[in-house]
Short mmCIF file of C-alpha atoms in Angstrom, two decimals:
data_model
loop_
_atom_site.label_atom_id
_atom_site.label_comp_id
_atom_site.label_asym_id
_atom_site.label_seq_id
_atom_site.Cartn_x
_atom_site.Cartn_y
_atom_site.Cartn_z
CA MET S 1 10.12 0.35 118.12
CA SER S 2 6.57 -1.37 118.90
CA GLU S 3 6.45 -4.77 119.41
CA ASN S 4 4.04 -5.15 116.40
CA THR S 5 6.29 -3.09 114.04
CA GLU S 6 9.19 -5.47 115.15
CA LYS S 7 7.05 -8.56 114.32
CA GLN S 8 6.07 -7.39 110.84
CA ALA S 9 9.68 -6.53 110.13
CA ASP S 10 10.71 -9.96 111.12
CA SER S 11 7.74 -11.26 108.96
CA ALA S 12 8.94 -9.15 106.11
CA LEU S 13 12.52 -10.35 106.43
CA ASN S 14 11.31 -14.21 106.60
CA LEU S 15 11.86 -15.49 102.99
CA ASP S 16 9.08 -17.81 103.26
CA THR S 17 6.46 -15.30 103.87
CA GLU S 18 7.99 -12.49 101.80
CA GLU S 19 6.54 -13.83 98.42
CA GLU S 20 2.96 -13.81 100.21
CA GLN S 21 3.28 -10.15 101.07
CA GLN S 22 1.89 -7.49 99.01
CA PRO S 23 4.31 -4.90 97.97
CA HIS S 24 2.46 -2.28 99.69
CA GLN S 25 2.65 -4.23 102.79
CA ARG S 26 6.45 -4.30 102.49
CA LEU S 27 6.42 -0.47 101.72
CA GLN S 28 4.34 0.00 104.92
CA VAL S 29 6.47 -1.98 107.14
CA PHE S 30 9.74 -0.37 105.75
CA SER S 31 8.23 3.08 106.25
CA ARG S 32 7.57 2.23 109.69
CA LEU S 33 10.93 0.79 110.35
CA LEU S 34 12.40 4.14 109.21
CA GLU S 35 9.97 6.41 111.15
CA SER S 36 10.87 4.35 114.17
CA GLY S 37 14.73 4.89 113.45
CA THR S 38 15.57 1.20 113.09
CA LEU S 39 18.00 1.80 110.19
CA ILE S 40 19.65 -1.38 110.57
CA GLN S 41 16.57 -3.60 109.98
CA ALA S 42 15.14 -1.20 107.43
CA ARG S 43 18.77 -1.73 105.42
CA ARG S 44 18.50 -5.38 105.93
CA MET S 45 14.99 -5.60 104.73
CA LEU S 46 15.61 -3.25 101.94
CA ASN S 47 18.51 -5.30 100.76
CA GLY S 48 16.74 -8.41 100.98
CA LEU S 49 14.18 -7.29 98.16
CA TYR S 50 14.73 -8.16 94.49
CA PRO S 51 16.12 -4.98 92.48
CA ALA S 52 12.48 -4.52 90.78
CA GLU S 53 11.07 -4.27 94.24
CA ILE S 54 13.71 -1.78 95.62
CA ALA S 55 13.07 0.24 92.39
CA HIS S 56 9.12 -0.01 93.00
CA LEU S 57 9.96 1.12 96.43
CA LEU S 58 12.17 3.99 95.14
CA GLU S 59 9.47 5.31 92.81
CA SER S 60 6.83 5.32 95.62
CA LEU S 61 8.60 7.82 97.59
CA PRO S 62 9.04 11.50 97.65
CA PRO S 63 12.36 12.76 96.20
CA GLU S 64 13.67 13.71 99.62
CA LYS S 65 13.23 10.14 101.11
CA ARG S 66 14.21 8.49 98.02
CA GLU S 67 17.86 9.98 98.33
CA PHE S 68 18.16 8.85 101.79
CA ILE S 69 16.91 5.24 100.96
CA TRP S 70 19.27 5.03 97.98
CA GLU S 71 22.15 5.47 100.47
CA LEU S 72 21.04 2.33 102.21
CA VAL S 73 20.95 0.18 99.08
CA GLU S 74 24.01 -2.01 99.01
CA PRO S 75 26.69 -1.00 96.28
CA GLU S 76 26.35 -4.40 94.76
CA LEU S 77 22.60 -4.13 94.03
CA GLN S 78 22.78 -0.42 92.89
CA GLY S 79 23.43 -1.33 89.38
CA ASP S 80 20.76 -3.79 89.11
CA VAL S 81 18.20 -1.28 90.77
CA LEU S 82 19.17 1.67 88.57
CA LEU S 83 18.11 -0.68 85.69
CA GLU S 84 14.67 -1.19 86.98
CA VAL S 85 13.78 2.26 88.12
CA ASN S 86 11.97 4.73 85.70
CA ASP S 87 14.21 6.90 83.46
CA ASP S 88 13.62 10.16 85.40
CA ILE S 89 14.66 8.72 88.71
CA ARG S 90 17.66 6.79 86.98
CA GLU S 91 18.92 10.35 85.71
CA ARG S 92 18.35 12.05 89.05
CA LEU S 93 20.07 9.10 91.09
CA ILE S 94 23.07 8.98 88.31
CA LYS S 95 23.66 12.59 89.14
CA GLN S 96 24.22 12.02 92.64
CA ILE S 97 26.78 9.06 92.05
CA GLU S 98 30.46 9.54 92.04
CA THR S 99 32.31 8.55 88.77
CA THR S 100 34.09 5.69 90.56
CA GLU S 101 30.96 4.15 91.85
CA LEU S 102 29.20 4.32 88.45
CA LEU S 103 32.23 2.63 87.21
CA ALA S 104 32.16 -0.13 89.63
CA MET S 105 28.22 -0.45 88.94
CA THR S 106 28.81 -1.12 85.49
CA GLU S 107 31.62 -4.14 85.81
CA SER S 108 28.86 -6.54 87.11
CA LEU S 109 26.25 -5.83 84.13
CA GLU S 110 25.81 -8.09 81.02
CA ALA S 111 26.20 -6.26 77.76
CA ASP S 112 22.60 -6.08 76.92
CA ASP S 113 21.81 -4.44 80.57
CA LEU S 114 24.82 -2.13 80.09
CA ALA S 115 23.74 -0.96 76.76
CA ASP S 116 20.41 0.32 78.62
CA PHE S 117 22.26 1.77 81.65
CA ILE S 118 25.38 3.65 79.87
CA GLN S 119 23.13 5.68 77.57
CA ASP S 120 21.91 7.36 80.83
CA LEU S 121 25.51 8.25 82.08
CA PRO S 122 27.42 11.41 81.46
CA ASP S 123 29.50 11.39 78.22
CA THR S 124 32.68 11.49 80.27
CA VAL S 125 31.49 8.31 82.32
CA MET S 126 30.33 6.47 79.29
CA HIS S 127 33.92 6.73 77.57
CA LEU S 128 35.54 5.71 80.90
CA VAL S 129 33.39 2.59 80.93
CA LEU S 130 34.22 1.91 77.32
CA GLN S 131 37.82 2.39 77.99
CA SER S 132 37.79 0.10 80.92
CA MET S 133 36.32 -2.93 79.15
CA ASP S 134 38.14 -5.64 77.31
CA THR S 135 37.94 -5.83 73.75
CA GLN S 136 35.40 -8.61 73.36
CA ASP S 137 32.98 -6.94 75.76
CA ARG S 138 33.43 -3.45 74.24
CA ARG S 139 32.64 -5.08 70.96
CA ARG S 140 29.54 -6.71 72.07
CA LEU S 141 28.24 -3.54 73.69
CA GLU S 142 28.94 -1.26 70.64
CA ALA S 143 27.11 -4.00 68.63
CA VAL S 144 23.95 -3.69 70.86
CA LEU S 145 24.36 0.17 70.84
CA SER S 146 24.67 0.45 67.04
CA TYR S 147 20.71 -0.55 67.01
CA PRO S 148 17.77 1.80 67.82
CA GLU S 149 16.93 1.23 71.42
CA ASP S 150 13.42 -0.48 71.08
CA THR S 151 14.26 -2.74 68.30
CA ALA S 152 15.21 -6.44 68.27
CA GLY S 153 18.89 -5.56 67.86
CA GLY S 154 18.86 -3.10 70.44
CA LEU S 155 17.04 -5.44 73.10
CA MET S 156 19.20 -8.73 71.92
CA ASN S 157 21.12 -10.67 74.68
CA THR S 158 24.86 -10.96 73.04
CA ASP S 159 25.70 -14.21 74.71
CA THR S 160 25.88 -17.20 72.96
CA ILE S 161 26.50 -21.04 73.79
CA THR S 162 29.06 -22.42 71.74
#
């Protein structure tokens, strides 16, 4: 890796300057890291981004690169990233993910986020997710799912403070 690319990667990883960088600059640095074969730094940079930024990156790449990059995303981030990518890409990525991995992704999602996500899952996985949930969470999810997706009920957050 060239010294310049290494400095850019270090700068991209620095939390103080990360907000100052434009998304296209991070994409360029990330692409250079991949081209130079420095997967460890590329993975570190990728997983230091917000899920929406990772989603933007995935949407910016051709499909063959997208699949490779998806494998670099930490499993803990994958559910949140899937919520952020566009529907077509989400569907393609979901088709590649094992059922057990999809189930694990759903465990950390809030009911309103899960409602968005679960509708894109294959029916068999959707039923497994519902079966794996406790009664209270399942009722919350079913309440959100009972409303059309783009209505206030479909967009609501079911968490309440008591």
